[in-house]
Coordinates of C-alpha atoms in Angstrom, one line a residue:
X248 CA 0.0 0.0 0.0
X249 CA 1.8 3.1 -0.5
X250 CA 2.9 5.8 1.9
X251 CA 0.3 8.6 0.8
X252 CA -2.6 6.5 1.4
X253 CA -1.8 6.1 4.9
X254 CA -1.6 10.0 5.6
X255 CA -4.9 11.8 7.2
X256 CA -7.5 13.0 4.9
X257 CA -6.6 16.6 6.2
X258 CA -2.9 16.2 5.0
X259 CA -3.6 15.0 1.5
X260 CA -6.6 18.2 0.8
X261 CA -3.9 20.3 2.0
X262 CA -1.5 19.2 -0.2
X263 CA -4.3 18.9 -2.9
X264 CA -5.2 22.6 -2.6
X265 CA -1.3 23.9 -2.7
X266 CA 0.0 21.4 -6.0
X267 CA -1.3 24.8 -8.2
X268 CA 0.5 27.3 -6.3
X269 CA 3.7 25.1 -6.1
X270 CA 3.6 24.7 -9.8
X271 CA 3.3 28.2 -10.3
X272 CA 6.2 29.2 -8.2
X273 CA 8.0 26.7 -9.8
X274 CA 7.5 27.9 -13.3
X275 CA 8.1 31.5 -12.5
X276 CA 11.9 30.4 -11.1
X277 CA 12.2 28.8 -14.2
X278 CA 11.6 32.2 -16.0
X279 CA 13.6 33.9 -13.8
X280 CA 16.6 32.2 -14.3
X281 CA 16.8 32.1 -18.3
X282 CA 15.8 35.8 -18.2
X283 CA 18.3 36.6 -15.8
X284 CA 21.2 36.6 -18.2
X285 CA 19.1 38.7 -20.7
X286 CA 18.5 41.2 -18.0
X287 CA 22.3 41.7 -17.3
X288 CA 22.6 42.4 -21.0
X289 CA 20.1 44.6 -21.1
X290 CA 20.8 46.6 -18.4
X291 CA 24.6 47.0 -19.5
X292 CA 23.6 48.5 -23.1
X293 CA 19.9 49.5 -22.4
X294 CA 20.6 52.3 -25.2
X295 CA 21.5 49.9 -28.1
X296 CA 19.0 50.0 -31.1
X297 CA 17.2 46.8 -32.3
X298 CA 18.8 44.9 -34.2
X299 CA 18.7 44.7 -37.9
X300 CA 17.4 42.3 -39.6
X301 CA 17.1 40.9 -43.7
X302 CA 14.3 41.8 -46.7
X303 CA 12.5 38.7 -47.8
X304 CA 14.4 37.2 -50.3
X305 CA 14.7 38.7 -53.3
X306 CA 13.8 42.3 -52.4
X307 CA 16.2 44.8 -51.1
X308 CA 15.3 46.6 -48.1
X309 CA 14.5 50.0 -48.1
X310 CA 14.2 52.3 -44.9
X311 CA 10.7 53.9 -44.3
X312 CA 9.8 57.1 -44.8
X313 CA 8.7 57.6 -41.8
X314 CA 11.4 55.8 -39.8
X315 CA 14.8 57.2 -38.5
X316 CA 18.3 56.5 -40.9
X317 CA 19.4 54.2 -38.0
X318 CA 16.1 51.9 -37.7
X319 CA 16.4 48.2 -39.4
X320 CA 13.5 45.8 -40.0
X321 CA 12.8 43.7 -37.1
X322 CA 13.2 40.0 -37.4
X323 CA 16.3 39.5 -37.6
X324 CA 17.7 35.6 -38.9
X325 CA 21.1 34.0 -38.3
X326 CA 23.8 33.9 -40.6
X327 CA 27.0 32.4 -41.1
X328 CA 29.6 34.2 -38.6
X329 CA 26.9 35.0 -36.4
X330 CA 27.8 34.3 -32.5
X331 CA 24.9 33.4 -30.3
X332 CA 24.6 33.3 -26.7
X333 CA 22.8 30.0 -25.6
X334 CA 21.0 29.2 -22.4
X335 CA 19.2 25.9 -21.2
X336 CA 17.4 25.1 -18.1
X337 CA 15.3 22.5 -17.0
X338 CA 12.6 22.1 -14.1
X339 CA 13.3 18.7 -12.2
X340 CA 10.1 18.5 -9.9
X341 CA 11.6 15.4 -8.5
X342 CA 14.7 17.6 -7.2
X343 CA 12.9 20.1 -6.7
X344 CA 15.2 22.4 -8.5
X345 CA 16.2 23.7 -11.5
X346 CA 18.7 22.2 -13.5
X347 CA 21.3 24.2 -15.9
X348 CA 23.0 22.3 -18.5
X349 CA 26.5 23.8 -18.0
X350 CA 27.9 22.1 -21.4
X351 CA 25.1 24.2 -23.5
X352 CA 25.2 27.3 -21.4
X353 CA 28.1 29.1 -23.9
X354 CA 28.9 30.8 -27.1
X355 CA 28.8 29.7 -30.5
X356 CA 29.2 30.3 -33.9
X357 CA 27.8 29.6 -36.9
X358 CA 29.5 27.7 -39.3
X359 CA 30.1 28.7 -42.8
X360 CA 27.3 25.9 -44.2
X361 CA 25.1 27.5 -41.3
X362 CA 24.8 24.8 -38.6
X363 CA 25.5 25.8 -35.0
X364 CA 27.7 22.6 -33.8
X365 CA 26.6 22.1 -30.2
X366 CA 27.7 19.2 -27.6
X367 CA 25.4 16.5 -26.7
X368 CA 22.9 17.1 -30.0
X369 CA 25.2 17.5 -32.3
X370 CA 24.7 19.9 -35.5
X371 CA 21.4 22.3 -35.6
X372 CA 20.9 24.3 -38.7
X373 CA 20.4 27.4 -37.9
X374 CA 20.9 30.3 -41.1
X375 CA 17.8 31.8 -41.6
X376 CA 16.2 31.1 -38.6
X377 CA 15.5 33.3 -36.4
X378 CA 16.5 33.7 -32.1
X379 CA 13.6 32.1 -30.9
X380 CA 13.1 29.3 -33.5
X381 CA 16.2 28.2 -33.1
X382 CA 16.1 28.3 -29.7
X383 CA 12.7 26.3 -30.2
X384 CA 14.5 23.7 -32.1
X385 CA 17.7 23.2 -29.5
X386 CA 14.7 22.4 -27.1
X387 CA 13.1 19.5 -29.2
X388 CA 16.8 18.0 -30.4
X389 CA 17.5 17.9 -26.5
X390 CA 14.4 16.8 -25.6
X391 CA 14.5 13.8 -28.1
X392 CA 18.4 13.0 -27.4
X393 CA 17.9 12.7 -24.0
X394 CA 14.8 11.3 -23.1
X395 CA 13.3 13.9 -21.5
X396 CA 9.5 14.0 -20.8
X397 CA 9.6 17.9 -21.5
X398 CA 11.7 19.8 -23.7
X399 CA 14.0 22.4 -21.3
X400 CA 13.2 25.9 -21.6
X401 CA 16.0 27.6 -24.0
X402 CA 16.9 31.4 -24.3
X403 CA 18.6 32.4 -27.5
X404 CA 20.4 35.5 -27.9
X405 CA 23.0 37.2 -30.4
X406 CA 26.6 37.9 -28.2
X407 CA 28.3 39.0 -31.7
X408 CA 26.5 39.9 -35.5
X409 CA 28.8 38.9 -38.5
X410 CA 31.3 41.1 -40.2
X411 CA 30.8 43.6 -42.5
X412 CA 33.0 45.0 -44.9
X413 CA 34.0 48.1 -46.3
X414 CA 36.4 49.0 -49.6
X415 CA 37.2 51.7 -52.2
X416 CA 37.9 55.4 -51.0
X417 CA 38.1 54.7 -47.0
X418 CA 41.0 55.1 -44.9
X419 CA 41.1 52.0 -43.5
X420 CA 39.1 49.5 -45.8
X421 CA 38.6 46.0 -44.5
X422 CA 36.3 44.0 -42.1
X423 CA 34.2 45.5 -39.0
X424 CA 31.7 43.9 -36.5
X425 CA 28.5 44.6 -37.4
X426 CA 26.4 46.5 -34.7
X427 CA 22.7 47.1 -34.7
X428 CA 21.6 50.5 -36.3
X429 CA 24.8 50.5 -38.3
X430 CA 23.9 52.8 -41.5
X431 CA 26.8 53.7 -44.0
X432 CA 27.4 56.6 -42.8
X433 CA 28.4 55.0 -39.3
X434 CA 30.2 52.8 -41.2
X435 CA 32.4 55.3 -43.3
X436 CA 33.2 56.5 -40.3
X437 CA 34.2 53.0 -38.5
X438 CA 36.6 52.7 -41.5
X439 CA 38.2 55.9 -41.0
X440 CA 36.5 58.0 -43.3
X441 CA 37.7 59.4 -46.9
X442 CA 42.0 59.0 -47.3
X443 CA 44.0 61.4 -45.5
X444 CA 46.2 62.9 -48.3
X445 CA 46.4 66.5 -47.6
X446 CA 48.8 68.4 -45.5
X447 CA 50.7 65.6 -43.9
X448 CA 50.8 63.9 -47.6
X449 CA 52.2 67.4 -48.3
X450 CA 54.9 67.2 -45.8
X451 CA 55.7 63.8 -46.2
X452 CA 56.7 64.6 -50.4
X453 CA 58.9 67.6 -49.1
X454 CA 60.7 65.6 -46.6
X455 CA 61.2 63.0 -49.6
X456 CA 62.3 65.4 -52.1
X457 CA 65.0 66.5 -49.2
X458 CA 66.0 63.2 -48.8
X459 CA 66.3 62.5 -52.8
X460 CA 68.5 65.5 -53.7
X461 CA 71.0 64.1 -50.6
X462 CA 70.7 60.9 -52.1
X463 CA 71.7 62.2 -55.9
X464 CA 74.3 64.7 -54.2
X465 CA 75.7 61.8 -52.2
X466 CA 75.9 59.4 -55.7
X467 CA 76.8 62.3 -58.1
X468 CA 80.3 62.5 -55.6
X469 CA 80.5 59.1 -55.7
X470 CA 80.5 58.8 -59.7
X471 CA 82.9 61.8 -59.3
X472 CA 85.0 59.7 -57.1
X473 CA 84.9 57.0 -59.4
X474 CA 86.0 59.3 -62.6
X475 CA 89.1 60.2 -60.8
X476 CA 90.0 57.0 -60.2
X477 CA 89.5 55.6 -63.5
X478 CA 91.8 58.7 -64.8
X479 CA 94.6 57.5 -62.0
X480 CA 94.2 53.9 -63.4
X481 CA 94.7 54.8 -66.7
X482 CA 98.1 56.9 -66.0
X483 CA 99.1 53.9 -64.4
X484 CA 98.5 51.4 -67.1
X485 CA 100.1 53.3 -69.7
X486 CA 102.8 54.1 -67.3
X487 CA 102.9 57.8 -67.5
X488 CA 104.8 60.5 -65.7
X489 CA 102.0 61.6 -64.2
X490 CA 98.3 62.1 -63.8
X491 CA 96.7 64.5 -66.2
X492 CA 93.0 64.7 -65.5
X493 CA 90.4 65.9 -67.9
X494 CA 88.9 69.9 -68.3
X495 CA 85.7 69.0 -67.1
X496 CA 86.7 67.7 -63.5
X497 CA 89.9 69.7 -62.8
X498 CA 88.5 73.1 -64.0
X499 CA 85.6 72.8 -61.7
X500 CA 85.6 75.1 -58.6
X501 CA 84.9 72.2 -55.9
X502 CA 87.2 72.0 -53.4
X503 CA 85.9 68.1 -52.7
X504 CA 86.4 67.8 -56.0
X505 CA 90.2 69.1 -55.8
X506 CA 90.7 67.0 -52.3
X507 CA 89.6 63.7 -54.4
X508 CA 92.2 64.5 -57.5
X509 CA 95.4 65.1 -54.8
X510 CA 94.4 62.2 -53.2
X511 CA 94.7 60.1 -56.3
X512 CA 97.5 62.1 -57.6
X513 CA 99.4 61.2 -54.4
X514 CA 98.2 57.4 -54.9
X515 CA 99.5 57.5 -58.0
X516 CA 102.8 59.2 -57.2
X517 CA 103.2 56.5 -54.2
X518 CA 102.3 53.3 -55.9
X519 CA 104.8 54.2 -58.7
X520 CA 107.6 55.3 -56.6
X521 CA 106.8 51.6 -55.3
X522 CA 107.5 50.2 -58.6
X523 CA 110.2 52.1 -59.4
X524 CA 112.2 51.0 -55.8
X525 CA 111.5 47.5 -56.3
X526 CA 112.7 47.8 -59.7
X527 CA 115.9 49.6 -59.2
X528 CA 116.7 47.6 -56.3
X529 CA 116.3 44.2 -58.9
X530 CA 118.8 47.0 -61.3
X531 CA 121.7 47.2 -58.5
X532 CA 121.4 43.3 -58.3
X533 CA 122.3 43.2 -61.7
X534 CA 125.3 45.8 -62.1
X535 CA 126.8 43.8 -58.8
X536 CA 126.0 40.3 -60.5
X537 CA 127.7 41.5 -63.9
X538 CA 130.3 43.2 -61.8
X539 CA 131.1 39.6 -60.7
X540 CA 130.5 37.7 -63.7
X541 CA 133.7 40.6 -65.0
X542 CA 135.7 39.3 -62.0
X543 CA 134.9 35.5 -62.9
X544 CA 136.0 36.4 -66.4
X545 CA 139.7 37.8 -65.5
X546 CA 139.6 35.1 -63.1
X547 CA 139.3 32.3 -65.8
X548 CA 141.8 34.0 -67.9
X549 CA 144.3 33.6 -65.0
X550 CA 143.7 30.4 -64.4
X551 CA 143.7 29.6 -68.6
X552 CA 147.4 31.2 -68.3
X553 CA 148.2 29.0 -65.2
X554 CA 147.2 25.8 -66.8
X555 CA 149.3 26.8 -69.9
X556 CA 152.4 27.7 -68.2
X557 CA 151.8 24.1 -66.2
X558 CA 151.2 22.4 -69.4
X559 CA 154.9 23.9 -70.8
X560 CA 156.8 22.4 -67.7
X561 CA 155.2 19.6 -67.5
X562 CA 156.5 18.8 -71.3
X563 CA 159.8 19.9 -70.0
X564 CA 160.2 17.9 -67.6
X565 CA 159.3 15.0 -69.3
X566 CA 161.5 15.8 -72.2
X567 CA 164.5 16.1 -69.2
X568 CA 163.5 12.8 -67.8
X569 CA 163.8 11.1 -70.9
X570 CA 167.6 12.5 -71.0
X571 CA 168.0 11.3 -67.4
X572 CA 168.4 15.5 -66.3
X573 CA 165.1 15.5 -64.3
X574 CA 163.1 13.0 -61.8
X575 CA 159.9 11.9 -62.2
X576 CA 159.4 13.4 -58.9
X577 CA 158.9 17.0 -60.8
X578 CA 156.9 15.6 -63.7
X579 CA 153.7 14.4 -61.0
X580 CA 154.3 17.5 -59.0
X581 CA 153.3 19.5 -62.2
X582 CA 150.7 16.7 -63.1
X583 CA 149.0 17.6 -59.3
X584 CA 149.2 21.4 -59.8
X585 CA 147.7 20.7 -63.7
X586 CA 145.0 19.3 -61.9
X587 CA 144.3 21.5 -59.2
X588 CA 144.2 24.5 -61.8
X589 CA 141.2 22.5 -64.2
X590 CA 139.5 22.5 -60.8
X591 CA 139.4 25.7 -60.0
X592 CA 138.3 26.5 -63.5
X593 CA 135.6 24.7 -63.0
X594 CA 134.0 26.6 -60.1
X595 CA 135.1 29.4 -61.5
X596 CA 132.9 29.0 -64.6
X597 CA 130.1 27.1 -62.4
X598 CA 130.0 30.7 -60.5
X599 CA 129.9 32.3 -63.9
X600 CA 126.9 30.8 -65.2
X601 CA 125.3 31.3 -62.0
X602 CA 125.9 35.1 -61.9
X603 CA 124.5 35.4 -65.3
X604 CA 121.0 33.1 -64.2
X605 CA 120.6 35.2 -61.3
X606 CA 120.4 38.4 -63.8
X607 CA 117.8 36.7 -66.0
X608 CA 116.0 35.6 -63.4
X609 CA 116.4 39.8 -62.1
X610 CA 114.9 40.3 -65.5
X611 CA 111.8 37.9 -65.4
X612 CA 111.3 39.4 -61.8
X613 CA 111.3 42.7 -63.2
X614 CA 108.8 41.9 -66.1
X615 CA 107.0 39.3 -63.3
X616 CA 106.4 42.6 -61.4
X617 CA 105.5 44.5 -64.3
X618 CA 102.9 42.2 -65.3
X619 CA 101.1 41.6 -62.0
X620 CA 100.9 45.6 -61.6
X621 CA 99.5 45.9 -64.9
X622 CA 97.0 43.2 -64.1
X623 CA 95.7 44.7 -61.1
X624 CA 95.3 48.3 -62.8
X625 CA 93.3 46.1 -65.5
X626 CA 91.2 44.9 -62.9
X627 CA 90.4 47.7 -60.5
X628 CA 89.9 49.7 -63.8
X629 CA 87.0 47.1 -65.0
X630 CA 85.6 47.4 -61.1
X631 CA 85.7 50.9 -61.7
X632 CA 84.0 50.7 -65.0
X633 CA 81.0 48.6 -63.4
X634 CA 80.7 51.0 -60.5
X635 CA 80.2 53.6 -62.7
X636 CA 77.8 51.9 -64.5
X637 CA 75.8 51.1 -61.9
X638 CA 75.3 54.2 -60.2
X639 CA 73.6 55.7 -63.8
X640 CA 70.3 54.5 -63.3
X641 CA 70.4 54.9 -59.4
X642 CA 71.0 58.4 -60.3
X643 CA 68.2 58.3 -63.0
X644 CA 66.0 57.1 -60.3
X645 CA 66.9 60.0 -57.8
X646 CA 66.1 62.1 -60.2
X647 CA 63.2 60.6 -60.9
X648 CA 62.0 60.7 -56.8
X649 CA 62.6 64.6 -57.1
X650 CA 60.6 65.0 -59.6
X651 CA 57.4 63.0 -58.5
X652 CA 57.9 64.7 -55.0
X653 CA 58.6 68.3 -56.2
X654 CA 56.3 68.1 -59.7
X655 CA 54.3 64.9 -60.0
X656 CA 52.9 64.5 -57.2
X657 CA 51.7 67.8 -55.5
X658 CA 50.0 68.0 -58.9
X659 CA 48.3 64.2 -58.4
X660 CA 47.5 65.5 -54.4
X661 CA 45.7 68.3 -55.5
X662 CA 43.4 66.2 -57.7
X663 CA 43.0 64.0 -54.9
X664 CA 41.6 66.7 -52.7
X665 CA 39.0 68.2 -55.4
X666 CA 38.3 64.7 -55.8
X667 CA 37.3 64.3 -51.9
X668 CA 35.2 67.6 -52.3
X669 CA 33.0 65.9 -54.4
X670 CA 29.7 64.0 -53.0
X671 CA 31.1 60.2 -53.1
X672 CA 28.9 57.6 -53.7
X673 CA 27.8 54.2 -52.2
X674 CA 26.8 50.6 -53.1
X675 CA 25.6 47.4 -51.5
X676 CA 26.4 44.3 -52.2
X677 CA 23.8 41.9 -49.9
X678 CA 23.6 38.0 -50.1
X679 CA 19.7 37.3 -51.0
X680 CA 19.9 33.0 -50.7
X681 CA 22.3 31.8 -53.6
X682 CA 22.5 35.2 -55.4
X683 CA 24.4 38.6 -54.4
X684 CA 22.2 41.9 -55.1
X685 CA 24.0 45.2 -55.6
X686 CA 22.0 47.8 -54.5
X687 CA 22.6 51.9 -54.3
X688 CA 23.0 53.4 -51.0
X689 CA 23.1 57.1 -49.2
X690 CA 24.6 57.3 -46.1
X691 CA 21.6 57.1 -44.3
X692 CA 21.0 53.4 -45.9
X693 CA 20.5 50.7 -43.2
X694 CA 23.1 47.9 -43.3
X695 CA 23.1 44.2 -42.3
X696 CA 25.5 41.7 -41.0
X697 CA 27.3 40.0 -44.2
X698 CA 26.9 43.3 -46.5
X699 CA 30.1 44.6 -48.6
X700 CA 29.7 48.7 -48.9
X701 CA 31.6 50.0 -52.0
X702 CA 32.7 53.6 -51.4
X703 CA 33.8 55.7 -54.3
X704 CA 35.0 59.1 -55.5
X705 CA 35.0 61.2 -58.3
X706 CA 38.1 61.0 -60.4
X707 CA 39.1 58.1 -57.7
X708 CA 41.0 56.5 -60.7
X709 CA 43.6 59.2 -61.4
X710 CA 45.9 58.9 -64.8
X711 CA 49.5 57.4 -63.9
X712 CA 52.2 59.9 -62.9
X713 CA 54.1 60.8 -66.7
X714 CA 57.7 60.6 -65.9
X715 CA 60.6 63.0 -68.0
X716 CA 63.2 61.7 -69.8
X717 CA 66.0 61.0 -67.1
X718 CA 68.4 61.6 -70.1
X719 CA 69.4 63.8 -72.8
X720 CA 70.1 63.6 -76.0
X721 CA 73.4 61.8 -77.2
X722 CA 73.1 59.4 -73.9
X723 CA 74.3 62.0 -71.3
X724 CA 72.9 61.8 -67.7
X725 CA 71.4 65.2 -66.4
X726 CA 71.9 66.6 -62.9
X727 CA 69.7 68.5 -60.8
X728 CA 70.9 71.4 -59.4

């Protein structure tokens, strides 16, 4: 038998005649605590505007005559980038209590194919549905995943609209959170408003044009530089006297200009005096060595005389030995002397012929040296040569910068800023389903989440900057003064 059947009849009509209000309370904590949230919200922004919302599909929306620029149409559907702010609770009358489920209670955004991916139920699709059907529908999946005899109640609510996005002639073009009441106007402004290309544009050129005539001075005294030297080289290579450098450098009244010619001229003047030492010190090796190959001459001619007047006794005393007036004593002592004197004609002539190697080899030293020198003047000439061509169009492009900052381009500014006087104009480009509509806009046009806002300007497309020739005639480079 069970328990209530055993309780007094007074108990059970009590509890009979309280089951309404009970339920009641019960359902109005249930209220209160998905509203709660909502509240906060509210009460942090209470001034923000109702949010917009799309036409029917395909028909543009239009603001109402007698609405304000910043009203949208209400009823609002999700979209694709569109973050929501979820809440679920559920009455357990068994508990009595009310139960949140903590792994639903979060953020989330829809995906690009417009299904909000949520734990326990998986995907919902929710693009062009609006807060409370979707809200509706998390119920019922919930309801049906897990069982439950009623669906929980669910409050749906947008944390976060999709982007927006703004191009053409905006300071800052690119993407923005969408907000509700957003017209174009606001949204110009979000972006920056019109460029910014007038007095600090104006600035910015004349600090450029500064900086482009100290880059041309700096590379017209480099190529300077580099003229000298190739003058120096060619003194060198053609072993001249000295350095005779052309009208056009050394009758100009620059005193860098004189500095860099002395310095080469005293290059020149060094590196030859060099040469010449090295050379004349190989010159004095030679006058010694012939000196000594002079000495090993008279040398050999004494010791041809020696061996002759050797020879002559030798045959003497042979002749005496035969008559029995000499020994044979003499006749080996005059053999050993013979011999002695065909040795040191030997060395002598050995030192000979190695006093005259050591002036050829002077002489290939000489030309060795000669050779290398010239060799290195070849190639520091060709270095030169390539330097110097290199820097031409680097100065063609200098010149070029001083021109667009000083001429070009205050011209091309000023057409930019009668451009920005003029009344710009607006168009919207709004997904309706599978198809994009481009529609015209004034700046009190109401936008929506997902729209792309075209801004553009009169004479927005301005002719490209002509440049002048950055040479004259006959190949020659000009130079700005």
């Amino acid at each position: 038998m069970r328990a209530s059947s055993r309780l007094p009849a007074r108990i059970l009509r009590a509890r009979i005649l309280a089951a309404p209000r009970l339920a009641s309370l019960r359902y109005g904590l249930v209220l209160g605590a998905l509203c709660l949230p909502a509240g906060i919200a509210a009460a942090a922004g209470a001034s923000s505007p109702v949010p917009p919302v799309a036409a029917p599909a395909g028909k543009s929306p239009a603001p109402s005559p007698a609405s304000s620029p910043a009203t949208v149409p209400t009823g609002y559907v999700l979209g694709p980038l569109d973050r929501i702010r979820l809440r679920v609770f559920e009455w357990r009358a068994s508990r009595d209590e009310i139960f949140a489920w903590t792994a639903l209670n979060d953020e989330f955004t829809i995906g690009a194919d417009g299904t909000l991916s949520l734990p326990i139920i998986g995907d919902v699709p929710a693009a062009g549905l609006p807060t409370r059907e979707v809200g509706r529908l998390v119920a019922k999946r919930l309801r049906d995943r897990m069982e439950l005899a009623d669906a929980p109640d669910t409050a749906v609510e947008i944390a976060q609209y999709r982007p927006f996005y703004i191009t053409g002639a905006v300071d800052k073009p690119g993407e923005y959170f969408f907000r509700p009441g957003l017209t174009v106007g606001k949204a110009v402004a979000l972006a920056g408003g019109p460029p910014r290309v007038a007095d600090s544009g104006l600035l910015r050129l004349e600090r450029d044009a500064i900086a482009a005539r100290g880059d041309l001075a700096g590379l017209q005294k480099d190529r300077d530089q580099l003229a000298i030297r190739l003058v120096r080289l060619a003194a060198e290579r053609d072993d001249k006297p000295k350095v005779e450098f052309p009208k056009d450098l050394a009758g100009r009244p620059d005193p860098g200009l004189q500095a860099l010619m002395e310095r080469e001229t005293s290059i020149f003047e060094a590196r030859r005096k060099a040469l010449a030492a090295q050379v004349d010190a190989i010159e004095d090796l030679k006058r010694f060595l012939r000196q000594q190959i002079d000495a090993l001459n008279g040398q050999l001619a004494t010791i041809d005389t020696q061996i002759k007047l050797i020879a002559t006794e030798i045959r003497s005393n042979e002749q005496l030995a035969e008559r029995g007036l000499a020994t044979q004593q003499r006749t080996i002592a005059a053999g050993r002397s013979m011999a002695q004197m065909e040795s040191e004609k030997l060395r002598t002539t050995t030192d000979l012929l190695r006093a005259r190697e050591s002036i050829s080899r002077a002489d290939i030293t000489i030309l060795d040296m000669r050779s290398k020198r010239a060799t290195e003047v070849t190639g520091e000439m060709r270095d030169t040569q390539r330097a110097l061509e290199q820097l031409k169009p680097r100065m063609e492009m200098a010149e070029r910068l001083i021109i667009e900052a000083e001429v070009s381009a205050p011209r091309f500014l000023s057409d930019r800023v009668q451009a920005r006087r003029a009344r710009p104009t607006y168009r919207i480009a709004r997904q309706s389903g599978p198809t994009t509509q481009e529609i015209g806009a004034e700046e009190n046009t109401a936008l929506m989440p997902g729209d792309a806002v075209t801004v553009e300007l009169p004479n927005g497309d301005l002719p490209a900057v002509s440049w002048p020739s950055a040479t004259r005639p006959g190949g020659a480079m000009t130079s700005l003064n």
